[in-house]
Amino acid sequence: MNYILSKSEMESAFVAISSDFQVYGAVERDGDVIFDRVAGFDQVSEERSRYAPKEFLMKRNENVLILNVESKKAVFGIKSCDLKGFYLMDKQIFGKDPFYTQKREKTLFANFVCSEPCSGGFCSSFGGPVLDQYDLQILREGEKFHVMVSEKYDRYFREFKKETGTFYVDFSNRFNSKLEPLPVEGIEKRIKWNSELWKEYASACISCGACNFECPTCYCFDLYDDGNERKKEWDSCILSGFTSSSAGNIRKGLDERLRQRFYHKFVYFKKSKDTYLCTGCNRCVEDCPVGIDIKEVITYDYNGE
Amino acid sequence: MNSYLPEYFKEFELIWESRDTYTIHLPKENPGKAGQFYMLSSPGIGEAPISVASGHLREMLFTIRSVGTVTSKLPDARVIGVRGPYGTSWPWERYGKILAVAGGIGIPPINSLFDEMVGTGRGKDLEIIYGARSPSDLIYHKQRKEWAKMANVIITVDKGDPNWKGNVGFVTQFISKSETDRDGAVFIIGPPLMMKNSVAESLEAGFRPENIYLSLERRMECGIGVCGHCNVGEFYACEDGPIFQYSAVKHLPELFL
């Protein structure tokens, strides 16, 4: 259901949610936007967090031999591109990984829809900032808040004024016309296995893995023993050990590993899950120390090679 | 339920099959099927994906070559952890006759297959071609005698020694002479190049691509399709495999790596 709330009504919805959840929000700390506990809706920053908030559902490092009962959390101020990452991950790991699944089920995400395109972002290529899957999707318009609420959390909003018009559709169309979508459709057919692009990227890439760690959709992890613990830790398909086993390494070359990253996002995931594994957040571009741009993988003229 | 939590065994038997290969016998019934695998582990050492070597509902056997960081340390472990079974199995029930082609440490899942087929009175429908690098690398001396009572069995080595009087040559050389009906299935398991050549020989011999099955070995860490390491094309070897129908995966450029 869609609602329209005043600032004070938004605060009272926040209070109601706070009584059932531990509430977190995007907040500014020492110049960075991070997620921390918040006590009021007005404390939540509208700026995008420095890092994708993957840690709410996948800790960097945790012991898989102990599955703790998690508390219910509500997270305000996650941006649509970051939230969409979880909906994409769900397709591969929800219901299978017990750590992710438990946290996913117990976490309410209140995503903020950007009112204007951000610099470098290309979310309109993947549908734009108005998501069709959400818990609470919030768009501020001056002093008013447009809120789309999923059935699961509708009880917190029933007392407020319903919004019946086409506000979100109109907004989405306006936003996406301001940010020209990239020609992503059909990339799974255009992309080329033996493209020069992979070698060119490999000659610059320093295998730091930042693109994976920053990515709101990358879910791969390593499992290893550390004393009495069996650790599950974020991993990166760019690192040389990712596929090495006693039988050898199937992707010895950095060009092969870079290609794997893009093929997984634009070819393999599309084939197996019928969607691309990218939200257009541009985090991997912003944090790449050598300037590799995933947008080029989409727009590159493979035929012209 | 925590699917990463293994069941631990302090009591188990460990038998050396050759200088680098051993079998772990766990006192537990195998709910898995031939071709499926388990994650074997020991605390502080880590986990490794190991195909089950015994048939469905037999006691669990795992035959392991000591080559990796985990598999080289398991023989000294005092506790063995096991979780699974995972992945797909050999679809032998769908076929009348089956040719199994195994190279090296690919043989345990074929022993498991034999167990299951014999268990339902179908041992005679199986033909086995088993090759190893040298006579001393051949394992399963007792089991091979059992196979030969029922199935047509061809044993070969890449390189013989002065005492070796058997076949010398790659397993691929024996596929065209197979007695298996060409409407039957071929189950191939072994090193990548051996599988690649065995597929080519099987097609040449008249078997159909949709009746050829491969067991893909990849780095696997979780076993449940979430950690990403075994990704090959649009598949995860641990959940969509390890047993794949050749016709479904032949388009993958990384298939025989």
Short mmCIF file of C-alpha atoms in Angstrom, two decimals, chain A residues 63-67 92-94 96-99 193 219-230 232 235 241-247 250-251 256 259-260 264 267-269 271-273, chain B residues 1-6 8 39 41-47 67-69 71 83 192 217-222 224-236 239 251-254 257:
data_model
loop_
_atom_site.label_atom_id
_atom_site.label_comp_id
_atom_site.label_asym_id
_atom_site.label_seq_id
_atom_site.Cartn_x
_atom_site.Cartn_y
_atom_site.Cartn_z
CA ASN A 63 32.21 -18.47 12.56
CA VAL A 64 29.82 -20.84 10.79
CA LEU A 65 29.99 -23.45 13.52
CA ILE A 66 27.78 -21.27 15.73
CA LEU A 67 24.46 -20.00 14.41
CA GLN A 92 21.11 -17.44 -5.36
CA ILE A 93 21.56 -17.68 -1.61
CA PHE A 94 18.27 -17.09 0.25
CA LYS A 96 20.35 -21.95 1.42
CA ASP A 97 22.81 -20.04 3.57
CA PRO A 98 21.33 -20.15 7.10
CA PHE A 99 23.27 -17.08 8.29
CA TRP A 193 34.76 -14.31 -24.60
CA TYR A 219 27.99 -12.61 -2.27
CA CYS A 220 30.93 -15.01 -2.71
CA PHE A 221 32.80 -16.06 0.41
CA ASP A 222 35.66 -18.22 1.56
CA LEU A 223 35.36 -20.94 4.21
CA TYR A 224 38.46 -21.79 6.18
CA ASP A 225 39.47 -23.13 9.56
CA ASP A 226 41.03 -20.77 12.06
CA GLY A 227 41.79 -22.64 15.27
CA ASN A 228 38.50 -23.95 16.58
CA GLU A 229 36.47 -21.73 14.32
CA ARG A 230 35.37 -22.27 10.75
CA LYS A 232 33.10 -17.59 6.46
CA ASP A 235 35.95 -13.43 -0.97
CA GLY A 241 43.41 -18.21 -5.18
CA PHE A 242 39.67 -18.06 -5.80
CA THR A 243 39.57 -21.12 -8.04
CA SER A 244 42.80 -22.86 -7.16
CA SER A 245 42.43 -26.39 -5.87
CA SER A 246 44.54 -29.51 -5.63
CA ALA A 247 43.52 -30.18 -9.25
CA ILE A 250 41.04 -23.00 -13.80
CA ARG A 251 41.51 -19.21 -13.97
CA GLU A 256 40.25 -14.72 -17.09
CA ARG A 259 36.11 -11.81 -17.47
CA GLN A 260 34.54 -14.18 -14.94
CA HIS A 264 28.82 -13.79 -13.93
CA VAL A 267 25.74 -13.60 -18.79
CA TYR A 268 25.60 -16.40 -16.21
CA PHE A 269 23.20 -14.77 -13.73
CA LYS A 271 20.82 -17.23 -17.86
CA SER A 272 20.21 -18.87 -14.50
CA LYS A 273 18.10 -16.20 -12.76
CA MET B 1 19.22 -25.52 11.39
CA ASN B 2 22.87 -24.80 10.69
CA SER B 3 23.70 -26.57 7.45
CA TYR B 4 27.43 -25.83 7.88
CA LEU B 5 27.62 -27.92 11.04
CA PRO B 6 29.19 -31.34 10.42
CA TYR B 8 31.61 -35.63 14.00
CA MET B 39 32.14 -32.15 2.79
CA SER B 41 36.58 -32.04 7.52
CA SER B 42 38.52 -32.02 10.70
CA PRO B 43 38.59 -29.15 13.20
CA GLY B 44 41.54 -26.86 12.58
CA ILE B 45 42.30 -28.48 9.22
CA GLY B 46 39.33 -27.46 7.10
CA GLU B 47 36.87 -29.00 4.70
CA VAL B 67 47.10 -34.01 -2.55
CA GLY B 68 45.45 -30.93 -1.10
CA THR B 69 45.89 -28.84 2.03
CA THR B 71 43.31 -34.19 2.16
CA ARG B 83 28.07 -32.98 6.11
CA PRO B 192 39.86 -32.71 -17.48
CA GLU B 217 35.72 -31.23 -10.26
CA ARG B 218 35.92 -27.64 -9.07
CA ARG B 219 37.02 -25.88 -5.94
CA MET B 220 33.99 -26.24 -3.67
CA GLU B 221 33.78 -24.73 -0.22
CA CYS B 222 30.14 -24.58 0.86
CA ILE B 224 25.20 -25.66 -1.06
CA GLY B 225 25.47 -23.24 -3.97
CA VAL B 226 26.27 -20.04 -2.13
CA CYS B 227 30.04 -19.45 -1.83
CA GLY B 228 30.58 -19.03 -5.57
CA HIS B 229 33.87 -20.85 -6.02
CA CYS B 230 32.61 -23.69 -8.21
CA ASN B 231 30.73 -21.41 -10.61
CA VAL B 232 31.06 -22.67 -14.17
CA GLY B 233 28.96 -20.80 -16.71
CA GLU B 234 25.37 -20.50 -15.50
CA PHE B 235 25.88 -23.46 -13.17
CA TYR B 236 27.31 -24.13 -9.75
CA GLU B 239 24.38 -27.90 -6.73
CA HIS B 251 28.74 -24.90 -24.70
CA LEU B 252 30.78 -23.86 -21.65
CA PRO B 253 34.27 -22.66 -22.61
CA GLU B 254 35.58 -23.57 -19.16
CA LEU B 257 39.65 -26.85 -17.43
#
